[in-house]
Amino acid sequence: MDRKTFYITTPIYYPSDKLHIGHGYTTVAADAVARFRRMQGCDVMFLTGTDEHGQKIEDKAKAAGVGPQEYVDKIVAGIKELWKLMNISYDRFIRTTDDYHEASVQKIFKTLYDNGAIYKGEYKGLYCKPCESFWTESQLKDGKCPDCGGEVYEASEEAYFFRLSDYAERLLKLYEDEPDFLQPATRLNEMKAFINQGLEDLCVSRTSFTWGVPVDFDPGHIVYVWVDALSNYITALGYGNGKYDDFEKYWPADVHLMAKEIVRFHSVIWPALLMALELPTPKKVFGHGWLLLDSGKMSKSKGNVVDPVILCERYGVDAIRYYLMREIPFGHDGVFSNEGLIARINSDLANDLGNLLSRSVAMIDRYFGGTLPEKQEAAEIDGELAAMCDSLLGLVSENIDKLMLPNALAEIMKVVSRANKYIDETEPWKLAKDEASKPRLAAVLYNLCEALRVVSILLEPFMPSTSPKIREQIGAPAGLSGLESCRFGLASKALIVKKGEVLFPRINAEEELKELEKHGEAESAPALEHEAEISYEDFMKTELRVCRVLACEKVEKADKLLKFTLFDGERERTVLSGIAQWYSPGELIGKKVALVCNLAPAKIRGIVSEGMILSSDVGEAARLIIIDDSVPEGSRIR
């Protein structure tokens, strides 16, 4: 009988620079799920890789004085080394510069063109000649190119477009028929709102740069990122090429795992492309939250990234994997900090898990010379620990099925905590003083080792190097290391322990934080930029008031602009804001925002904007300042 297949993917990462701990977060999560599915007996395909084309890579390579291929080769080698260091068990690594992928992309593009899903048109926008880049008006900085600061002018470029607008109803039906397709639920609501405000056709070729897959039937055109990058999930299985022959076996994917900022591409554009190719859509797209620093989302451009290599070298790979999966509520944003990392290692791994192992092995060594006797005496108090161990597999499986990875680890650590409490309750050091109590003492120590054995099995997807070390020290046989062995009491009573290294030495937090600062790994971003001081009188010239959002809609042909109708306590006013990529119009109606009311009106895209809505930078995103609903419209903000 064929084993059940399971296909999980990470995004393919953009190799413009070395990866940071945020990329590790996604990849460790996918790895943990893949490892657990293998333990369940599934035939797993775990795919990761790199998205290597585009103008940004072309520009970076030019600045480095090398060709694009040479530039990405060096960075990709570093990425593979990082995944090796972090014990990532991927089955296949795809590069969009692989010959077989490029050949498949050309076939896919031609198929879409032949069936009418792609048509030739014109891409219009504001063009910066030195950067060879198109920009929308909202992307400009002081009316000039945001990259080089140069002048821009109206220009157009011949391009092919994908008829994305044709797929709105089919996408909404997909969401309705397959409620688990997009998770968490907040992402689903965002995408429904995005589709309902109107889909525009998508530019899928460019002529302003050359580093990409050529459109073989129209020289000069390069396949743009959407068709090129997203297709990797099927080309890596052999779709459209002879490199592999796994498409029928593994497609559709069980899980596309990614950070939330690219959910739109994977839950709107990607399924629409698959529909156009008459292929099944993925079973699940899961967009987890951001790994944030105090300053916001980690960003190479902001210079606030955390180097996973340094952390792994100092604390061990499994400690970092555990922290990433345990600390952050999966699906929501979470804050990474060096203090939090050290605290989690000290509490969960050193004090709880490591100490449980060390104490258990040490007591067997001290009281029984390392070998437990078969004569053991059970007691009623043993039942709770045994029951928790027997129920653990079900709880962990349920949480991993739902991609609630921190919850799975929390259930495991409950057993660890209960085992430590069991030591305090049974007081083995007192039992050891009375020879008549030795059978009872042996039972207590056996129970601790059995709890550790079950825990080690279920920790293995998350901590693949640590788990075998635990079983080695408690003398668990190799045949009792699979999921089918997650039952209490299977090991021989006469187990033989082998004292080993301390798995997680306790860390001196104060000293270690100083060391991390020397390595440039402080958890906050570089010093904030400050404007020149102003007087109180100058500040009071800015009229800030609370306004209610009466209506909100996208501005036609302006990807980042939203048009607001606000009530400021006296009248309605129209305001434009460049936040469309982070908010859907529907979710903002009824909210109260802060507005600079006395800003001189400005005409943007032919619309007069009467003020500026306040927002804050969160990494590379912008978040509106939302005012409590109890504050009346028109209230002055001071």
mmCIF file of C-alpha atoms in Angstrom, residues 275-610:
data_model
loop_
_atom_site.group_PDB
_atom_site.id
_atom_site.type_symbol
_atom_site.label_atom_id
_atom_site.label_comp_id
_atom_site.label_asym_id
_atom_site.label_seq_id
_atom_site.Cartn_x
_atom_site.Cartn_y
_atom_site.Cartn_z
ATOM 1 C CA MET A 275 -7.173 27.935 -12.572
ATOM 2 C CA ALA A 276 -6.027 29.356 -15.896
ATOM 3 C CA LEU A 277 -3.802 26.300 -16.351
ATOM 4 C CA GLU A 278 -6.715 24.053 -15.325
ATOM 5 C CA LEU A 279 -4.714 22.647 -12.409
ATOM 6 C CA PRO A 280 -5.842 21.965 -8.820
ATOM 7 C CA THR A 281 -5.263 24.713 -6.268
ATOM 8 C CA PRO A 282 -3.225 24.114 -3.087
ATOM 9 C CA LYS A 283 -5.008 22.617 -0.115
ATOM 10 C CA LYS A 284 -3.823 25.272 2.320
ATOM 11 C CA VAL A 285 -2.042 28.629 2.329
ATOM 12 C CA PHE A 286 -0.880 29.663 5.799
ATOM 13 C CA GLY A 287 0.439 33.159 6.438
ATOM 14 C CA HIS A 288 2.193 33.420 9.770
ATOM 15 C CA GLY A 289 2.920 36.730 11.481
ATOM 16 C CA TRP A 290 6.089 38.764 11.462
ATOM 17 C CA LEU A 291 9.049 38.198 13.714
ATOM 18 C CA LEU A 292 9.396 41.737 15.025
ATOM 19 C CA LEU A 293 12.086 43.650 16.829
ATOM 20 C CA ASP A 294 11.302 46.540 19.139
ATOM 21 C CA SER A 295 11.595 48.761 16.064
ATOM 22 C CA GLY A 296 9.242 46.724 13.909
ATOM 23 C CA LYS A 297 9.623 44.094 11.211
ATOM 24 C CA MET A 298 13.132 42.872 10.489
ATOM 25 C CA SER A 299 14.376 44.488 7.318
ATOM 26 C CA LYS A 300 17.659 44.355 5.467
ATOM 27 C CA SER A 301 17.146 47.926 4.322
ATOM 28 C CA LYS A 302 16.613 49.157 7.915
ATOM 29 C CA GLY A 303 19.709 47.314 9.094
ATOM 30 C CA ASN A 304 17.927 45.697 12.052
ATOM 31 C CA VAL A 305 18.227 42.044 11.126
ATOM 32 C CA VAL A 306 19.431 39.331 13.482
ATOM 33 C CA ASP A 307 22.088 36.909 12.242
ATOM 34 C CA PRO A 308 20.984 33.321 12.974
ATOM 35 C CA VAL A 309 24.534 32.003 12.527
ATOM 36 C CA ILE A 310 25.787 33.908 15.574
ATOM 37 C CA LEU A 311 22.847 32.760 17.690
ATOM 38 C CA CYS A 312 23.221 29.115 16.656
ATOM 39 C CA GLU A 313 26.937 29.141 17.333
ATOM 40 C CA ARG A 314 26.474 30.608 20.818
ATOM 41 C CA TYR A 315 23.444 28.684 22.068
ATOM 42 C CA GLY A 316 23.128 25.641 19.834
ATOM 43 C CA VAL A 317 20.806 25.093 16.912
ATOM 44 C CA ASP A 318 18.097 23.274 18.849
ATOM 45 C CA ALA A 319 17.818 26.050 21.421
ATOM 46 C CA ILE A 320 17.213 28.568 18.635
ATOM 47 C CA ARG A 321 14.723 26.263 16.883
ATOM 48 C CA TYR A 322 12.864 25.778 20.173
ATOM 49 C CA TYR A 323 12.729 29.494 20.931
ATOM 50 C CA LEU A 324 11.412 30.377 17.472
ATOM 51 C CA MET A 325 8.659 27.777 17.625
ATOM 52 C CA ARG A 326 7.722 28.232 21.293
ATOM 53 C CA GLU A 327 7.877 31.986 21.798
ATOM 54 C CA ILE A 328 5.760 33.359 18.942
ATOM 55 C CA PRO A 329 2.003 32.635 18.596
ATOM 56 C CA PHE A 330 2.033 31.078 15.124
ATOM 57 C CA GLY A 331 -0.122 33.139 12.790
ATOM 58 C CA HIS A 332 0.374 36.344 14.790
ATOM 59 C CA ASP A 333 3.185 38.852 15.058
ATOM 60 C CA GLY A 334 5.691 38.258 17.831
ATOM 61 C CA VAL A 335 8.700 40.087 19.199
ATOM 62 C CA PHE A 336 12.188 38.601 18.994
ATOM 63 C CA SER A 337 14.572 39.797 21.676
ATOM 64 C CA ASN A 338 17.872 38.565 23.005
ATOM 65 C CA GLU A 339 16.500 38.865 26.556
ATOM 66 C CA GLY A 340 13.514 36.729 25.605
ATOM 67 C CA LEU A 341 15.732 34.143 23.937
ATOM 68 C CA ILE A 342 18.028 33.794 26.968
ATOM 69 C CA ALA A 343 15.085 33.718 29.376
ATOM 70 C CA ARG A 344 13.373 30.962 27.389
ATOM 71 C CA ILE A 345 16.568 28.879 27.215
ATOM 72 C CA ASN A 346 17.158 29.260 30.945
ATOM 73 C CA SER A 347 13.587 28.517 32.021
ATOM 74 C CA ASP A 348 12.308 25.859 29.609
ATOM 75 C CA LEU A 349 15.477 24.157 28.471
ATOM 76 C CA ALA A 350 17.995 24.534 31.295
ATOM 77 C CA ASN A 351 15.760 24.620 34.393
ATOM 78 C CA ASP A 352 12.913 22.366 33.247
ATOM 79 C CA LEU A 353 13.953 19.898 30.539
ATOM 80 C CA GLY A 354 17.705 19.798 31.109
ATOM 81 C CA ASN A 355 17.395 19.683 34.871
ATOM 82 C CA LEU A 356 14.793 16.903 34.722
ATOM 83 C CA LEU A 357 17.139 14.778 32.640
ATOM 84 C CA SER A 358 20.220 15.498 34.759
ATOM 85 C CA ARG A 359 18.446 14.805 38.062
ATOM 86 C CA SER A 360 16.815 11.607 36.835
ATOM 87 C CA VAL A 361 20.007 10.104 35.424
ATOM 88 C CA ALA A 362 22.087 11.265 38.393
ATOM 89 C CA MET A 363 19.719 9.652 40.909
ATOM 90 C CA ILE A 364 19.679 6.329 39.051
ATOM 91 C CA ASP A 365 23.447 6.452 38.908
ATOM 92 C CA ARG A 366 23.777 7.359 42.581
ATOM 93 C CA TYR A 367 21.149 5.058 44.085
ATOM 94 C CA PHE A 368 21.355 2.050 41.744
ATOM 95 C CA GLY A 369 24.754 2.237 40.089
ATOM 96 C CA GLY A 370 23.174 3.259 36.770
ATOM 97 C CA THR A 371 20.890 0.214 36.348
ATOM 98 C CA LEU A 372 17.339 0.077 37.676
ATOM 99 C CA PRO A 373 16.142 -3.180 39.249
ATOM 100 C CA GLU A 374 13.124 -4.895 37.725
ATOM 101 C CA LYS A 375 11.428 -5.105 41.110
ATOM 102 C CA GLN A 376 9.421 -1.905 41.314
ATOM 103 C CA GLU A 377 6.462 -0.724 43.349
ATOM 104 C CA ALA A 378 3.752 1.436 41.768
ATOM 105 C CA ALA A 379 1.582 3.979 43.596
ATOM 106 C CA GLU A 380 -1.601 5.875 42.856
ATOM 107 C CA ILE A 381 0.289 9.141 42.383
ATOM 108 C CA ASP A 382 1.984 7.664 39.283
ATOM 109 C CA GLY A 383 -1.269 7.657 37.348
ATOM 110 C CA GLU A 384 -1.468 11.326 36.444
ATOM 111 C CA LEU A 385 2.014 11.435 34.910
ATOM 112 C CA ALA A 386 1.357 8.230 32.970
ATOM 113 C CA ALA A 387 -1.997 9.533 31.700
ATOM 114 C CA MET A 388 -0.457 12.810 30.554
ATOM 115 C CA CYS A 389 2.204 10.907 28.623
ATOM 116 C CA ASP A 390 -0.390 8.640 26.989
ATOM 117 C CA SER A 391 -2.512 11.581 25.843
ATOM 118 C CA LEU A 392 0.423 13.682 24.625
ATOM 119 C CA LEU A 393 0.670 12.281 21.091
ATOM 120 C CA GLY A 394 -2.962 13.128 20.386
ATOM 121 C CA LEU A 395 -2.585 16.678 21.672
ATOM 122 C CA VAL A 396 0.613 17.318 19.745
ATOM 123 C CA SER A 397 -0.824 15.816 16.535
ATOM 124 C CA GLU A 398 -3.961 17.929 16.800
ATOM 125 C CA ASN A 399 -1.979 21.133 17.219
ATOM 126 C CA ILE A 400 0.471 20.375 14.420
ATOM 127 C CA ASP A 401 -2.463 19.538 12.114
ATOM 128 C CA LYS A 402 -3.737 23.060 12.806
ATOM 129 C CA LEU A 403 -0.211 24.532 12.490
ATOM 130 C CA MET A 404 -0.465 25.673 16.100
ATOM 131 C CA LEU A 405 3.181 24.817 16.674
ATOM 132 C CA PRO A 406 3.737 26.786 19.919
ATOM 133 C CA ASN A 407 0.698 25.017 21.386
ATOM 134 C CA ALA A 408 2.201 21.635 20.507
ATOM 135 C CA LEU A 409 5.383 22.553 22.346
ATOM 136 C CA ALA A 410 3.393 23.929 25.273
ATOM 137 C CA GLU A 411 1.653 20.552 25.675
ATOM 138 C CA ILE A 412 5.026 18.786 25.655
ATOM 139 C CA MET A 413 6.428 21.152 28.262
ATOM 140 C CA LYS A 414 3.390 20.555 30.496
ATOM 141 C CA VAL A 415 4.534 16.965 30.825
ATOM 142 C CA VAL A 416 8.071 18.156 31.627
ATOM 143 C CA SER A 417 6.670 20.459 34.321
ATOM 144 C CA ARG A 418 4.500 17.663 35.711
ATOM 145 C CA ALA A 419 7.502 15.339 35.872
ATOM 146 C CA ASN A 420 9.485 17.939 37.820
ATOM 147 C CA LYS A 421 6.568 18.344 40.195
ATOM 148 C CA TYR A 422 6.393 14.561 40.513
ATOM 149 C CA ILE A 423 9.974 14.591 41.844
ATOM 150 C CA ASP A 424 8.986 17.081 44.529
ATOM 151 C CA GLU A 425 5.904 15.011 45.413
ATOM 152 C CA THR A 426 7.645 11.635 45.634
ATOM 153 C CA GLU A 427 10.878 12.897 47.244
ATOM 154 C CA PRO A 428 13.185 10.149 45.932
ATOM 155 C CA TRP A 429 16.062 11.333 48.134
ATOM 156 C CA LYS A 430 13.996 10.354 51.167
ATOM 157 C CA LEU A 431 13.038 6.994 49.668
ATOM 158 C CA ALA A 432 16.718 6.276 49.089
ATOM 159 C CA LYS A 433 17.413 6.385 52.842
ATOM 160 C CA ASP A 434 15.281 3.278 53.500
ATOM 161 C CA GLU A 435 16.277 -0.022 51.863
ATOM 162 C CA ALA A 436 12.673 -1.218 52.074
ATOM 163 C CA SER A 437 11.618 1.710 49.896
ATOM 164 C CA LYS A 438 14.028 0.860 47.070
ATOM 165 C CA PRO A 439 11.332 -0.823 44.879
ATOM 166 C CA ARG A 440 9.241 2.331 45.207
ATOM 167 C CA LEU A 441 12.289 4.500 44.450
ATOM 168 C CA ALA A 442 13.026 2.430 41.358
ATOM 169 C CA ALA A 443 9.463 2.918 40.126
ATOM 170 C CA VAL A 444 9.657 6.680 40.610
ATOM 171 C CA LEU A 445 12.904 6.937 38.651
ATOM 172 C CA TYR A 446 11.585 4.630 35.934
ATOM 173 C CA ASN A 447 8.503 6.821 35.566
ATOM 174 C CA LEU A 448 10.688 9.901 35.155
ATOM 175 C CA CYS A 449 12.681 8.202 32.401
ATOM 176 C CA GLU A 450 9.522 7.080 30.633
ATOM 177 C CA ALA A 451 8.175 10.639 30.705
ATOM 178 C CA LEU A 452 11.482 11.836 29.260
ATOM 179 C CA ARG A 453 11.362 9.156 26.551
ATOM 180 C CA VAL A 454 7.859 10.120 25.406
ATOM 181 C CA VAL A 455 8.760 13.813 25.560
ATOM 182 C CA SER A 456 11.924 13.234 23.535
ATOM 183 C CA ILE A 457 10.007 11.547 20.717
ATOM 184 C CA LEU A 458 7.555 14.406 20.355
ATOM 185 C CA LEU A 459 10.254 17.052 20.696
ATOM 186 C CA GLU A 460 12.244 15.529 17.849
ATOM 187 C CA PRO A 461 10.613 17.459 14.972
ATOM 188 C CA PHE A 462 11.495 20.678 16.775
ATOM 189 C CA MET A 463 14.815 19.644 18.343
ATOM 190 C CA PRO A 464 16.192 16.840 16.167
ATOM 191 C CA SER A 465 19.677 16.779 17.720
ATOM 192 C CA THR A 466 18.603 16.990 21.364
ATOM 193 C CA SER A 467 16.009 14.214 21.381
ATOM 194 C CA PRO A 468 18.392 11.316 20.579
ATOM 195 C CA LYS A 469 20.762 12.606 23.289
ATOM 196 C CA ILE A 470 17.956 12.437 25.856
ATOM 197 C CA ARG A 471 17.120 8.847 24.894
ATOM 198 C CA GLU A 472 20.782 7.861 24.964
ATOM 199 C CA GLN A 473 21.213 9.141 28.539
ATOM 200 C CA ILE A 474 18.091 7.369 29.838
ATOM 201 C CA GLY A 475 18.982 4.135 28.049
ATOM 202 C CA ALA A 476 15.921 4.035 25.774
ATOM 203 C CA PRO A 477 16.377 1.457 22.982
ATOM 204 C CA ALA A 478 16.321 2.616 19.350
ATOM 205 C CA GLY A 479 13.161 0.608 18.748
ATOM 206 C CA LEU A 480 11.224 2.848 21.129
ATOM 207 C CA SER A 481 11.811 6.158 19.366
ATOM 208 C CA GLY A 482 8.902 6.403 16.912
ATOM 209 C CA LEU A 483 5.418 7.845 17.347
ATOM 210 C CA GLU A 484 3.995 4.358 17.836
ATOM 211 C CA SER A 485 6.133 4.216 20.990
ATOM 212 C CA CYS A 486 4.529 7.278 22.606
ATOM 213 C CA ARG A 487 2.916 5.143 25.289
ATOM 214 C CA PHE A 488 3.955 5.116 28.896
ATOM 215 C CA GLY A 489 5.578 1.962 30.256
ATOM 216 C CA LEU A 490 6.937 0.370 27.070
ATOM 217 C CA ALA A 491 10.612 0.499 28.056
ATOM 218 C CA SER A 492 12.219 -2.300 30.058
ATOM 219 C CA LYS A 493 12.062 -1.797 33.803
ATOM 220 C CA ALA A 494 15.739 -2.673 34.078
ATOM 221 C CA LEU A 495 16.942 0.293 32.068
ATOM 222 C CA ILE A 496 20.583 1.321 32.089
ATOM 223 C CA VAL A 497 21.370 5.037 32.085
ATOM 224 C CA LYS A 498 24.431 6.702 30.673
ATOM 225 C CA LYS A 499 25.342 10.010 32.218
ATOM 226 C CA GLY A 500 26.169 12.576 29.535
ATOM 227 C CA GLU A 501 26.773 16.246 28.940
ATOM 228 C CA VAL A 502 24.520 18.947 30.312
ATOM 229 C CA LEU A 503 22.266 19.623 27.342
ATOM 230 C CA PHE A 504 21.494 23.268 28.099
ATOM 231 C CA PRO A 505 23.885 25.028 30.482
ATOM 232 C CA ARG A 506 22.320 27.972 32.260
ATOM 233 C CA ILE A 507 23.256 31.326 30.730
ATOM 234 C CA ASN A 508 24.357 34.412 32.663
ATOM 235 C CA ALA A 509 21.937 36.831 31.022
ATOM 236 C CA GLU A 510 23.739 40.059 31.944
ATOM 237 C CA GLU A 511 27.105 38.911 30.662
ATOM 238 C CA GLU A 512 25.658 37.292 27.560
ATOM 239 C CA LEU A 513 23.727 40.397 26.486
ATOM 240 C CA LYS A 514 26.959 42.369 26.641
ATOM 241 C CA GLU A 515 28.650 39.765 24.444
ATOM 242 C CA LEU A 516 25.827 39.901 21.913
ATOM 243 C CA GLU A 517 26.186 43.659 21.694
ATOM 244 C CA LYS A 518 29.857 43.154 20.792
ATOM 245 C CA HIS A 519 28.694 40.961 17.918
ATOM 246 C CA GLY A 520 26.297 43.649 16.746
ATOM 247 C CA GLU A 521 23.308 41.554 17.750
ATOM 248 C CA ALA A 522 21.410 43.940 20.010
ATOM 249 C CA GLU A 523 17.747 43.325 19.438
ATOM 250 C CA SER A 524 16.747 46.851 18.578
ATOM 251 C CA ALA A 525 17.337 48.708 15.344
ATOM 252 C CA PRO A 526 20.031 51.355 14.823
ATOM 253 C CA ALA A 527 19.501 54.707 16.519
ATOM 254 C CA LEU A 528 16.388 56.500 15.397
ATOM 255 C CA GLU A 529 16.676 59.512 13.160
ATOM 256 C CA HIS A 530 15.429 62.671 14.849
ATOM 257 C CA GLU A 531 14.266 65.951 13.360
ATOM 258 C CA ALA A 532 15.470 69.315 14.615
ATOM 259 C CA GLU A 533 13.785 70.527 17.803
ATOM 260 C CA ILE A 534 10.762 72.797 17.502
ATOM 261 C CA SER A 535 9.131 75.096 20.041
ATOM 262 C CA TYR A 536 5.818 74.443 21.747
ATOM 263 C CA GLU A 537 4.338 77.293 19.722
ATOM 264 C CA ASP A 538 5.504 75.624 16.490
ATOM 265 C CA PHE A 539 3.923 72.331 17.504
ATOM 266 C CA MET A 540 0.620 74.009 18.355
ATOM 267 C CA LYS A 541 0.446 75.321 14.795
ATOM 268 C CA THR A 542 -0.283 71.732 13.715
ATOM 269 C CA GLU A 543 -4.002 71.118 14.033
ATOM 270 C CA LEU A 544 -4.478 67.444 14.859
ATOM 271 C CA ARG A 545 -8.073 66.241 15.171
ATOM 272 C CA VAL A 546 -9.989 62.989 15.510
ATOM 273 C CA CYS A 547 -11.930 62.060 12.353
ATOM 274 C CA ARG A 548 -14.272 59.191 11.530
ATOM 275 C CA VAL A 549 -13.854 57.228 8.286
ATOM 276 C CA LEU A 550 -17.187 57.477 6.461
ATOM 277 C CA ALA A 551 -16.034 55.849 3.226
ATOM 278 C CA CYS A 552 -12.867 54.400 1.753
ATOM 279 C CA GLU A 553 -11.946 53.149 -1.724
ATOM 280 C CA LYS A 554 -8.935 52.426 -3.903
ATOM 281 C CA VAL A 555 -7.711 55.110 -6.288
ATOM 282 C CA GLU A 556 -7.833 53.884 -9.858
ATOM 283 C CA LYS A 557 -4.418 53.059 -11.364
ATOM 284 C CA ALA A 558 -2.620 53.914 -8.116
ATOM 285 C CA ASP A 559 -1.562 50.713 -6.388
ATOM 286 C CA LYS A 560 -0.796 52.259 -2.993
ATOM 287 C CA LEU A 561 -3.429 55.002 -2.688
ATOM 288 C CA LEU A 562 -6.671 54.862 -0.729
ATOM 289 C CA LYS A 563 -9.247 57.646 -0.951
ATOM 290 C CA PHE A 564 -10.879 58.459 2.397
ATOM 291 C CA THR A 565 -14.046 60.418 3.109
ATOM 292 C CA LEU A 566 -13.647 61.690 6.678
ATOM 293 C CA PHE A 567 -15.905 63.577 9.084
ATOM 294 C CA ASP A 568 -13.856 66.001 11.195
ATOM 295 C CA GLY A 569 -16.652 67.105 13.541
ATOM 296 C CA GLU A 570 -17.765 69.946 11.263
ATOM 297 C CA ARG A 571 -17.670 68.746 7.678
ATOM 298 C CA GLU A 572 -16.656 65.952 5.374
ATOM 299 C CA ARG A 573 -13.247 66.101 3.708
ATOM 300 C CA THR A 574 -11.387 63.969 1.170
ATOM 301 C CA VAL A 575 -7.925 62.674 2.056
ATOM 302 C CA LEU A 576 -5.578 60.373 0.137
ATOM 303 C CA SER A 577 -3.199 58.018 1.935
ATOM 304 C CA GLY A 578 -0.587 55.619 0.525
ATOM 305 C CA ILE A 579 -1.494 52.604 2.660
ATOM 306 C CA ALA A 580 -3.456 50.422 0.207
ATOM 307 C CA GLN A 581 -0.950 47.568 0.349
ATOM 308 C CA TRP A 582 -1.492 47.165 4.110
ATOM 309 C CA TYR A 583 -5.222 47.795 4.451
ATOM 310 C CA SER A 584 -8.356 46.913 2.549
ATOM 311 C CA PRO A 585 -10.899 49.744 2.336
ATOM 312 C CA GLY A 586 -13.682 47.774 4.001
ATOM 313 C CA GLU A 587 -11.824 47.221 7.255
ATOM 314 C CA LEU A 588 -11.303 50.974 7.801
ATOM 315 C CA ILE A 589 -14.864 52.234 7.461
ATOM 316 C CA GLY A 590 -16.136 53.412 10.852
ATOM 317 C CA LYS A 591 -12.667 53.681 12.379
ATOM 318 C CA LYS A 592 -11.462 56.913 13.982
ATOM 319 C CA VAL A 593 -8.112 58.276 12.837
ATOM 320 C CA ALA A 594 -5.832 61.203 13.594
ATOM 321 C CA LEU A 595 -5.694 63.879 10.889
ATOM 322 C CA VAL A 596 -3.461 66.884 10.283
ATOM 323 C CA CYS A 597 -6.327 69.214 9.363
ATOM 324 C CA ASN A 598 -4.442 72.408 8.507
ATOM 325 C CA LEU A 599 -2.047 70.901 5.978
ATOM 326 C CA ALA A 600 -2.238 72.784 2.688
ATOM 327 C CA PRO A 601 -4.435 70.868 0.186
ATOM 328 C CA ALA A 602 -2.522 68.921 -2.486
ATOM 329 C CA LYS A 603 -3.731 67.586 -5.821
ATOM 330 C CA ILE A 604 -2.763 63.935 -6.317
ATOM 331 C CA ARG A 605 -3.932 61.915 -9.316
ATOM 332 C CA GLY A 606 -6.400 64.658 -10.033
ATOM 333 C CA ILE A 607 -7.947 64.432 -6.549
ATOM 334 C CA VAL A 608 -7.604 67.220 -3.972
ATOM 335 C CA SER A 609 -6.407 65.778 -0.658
ATOM 336 C CA GLU A 610 -7.314 67.894 2.391
#
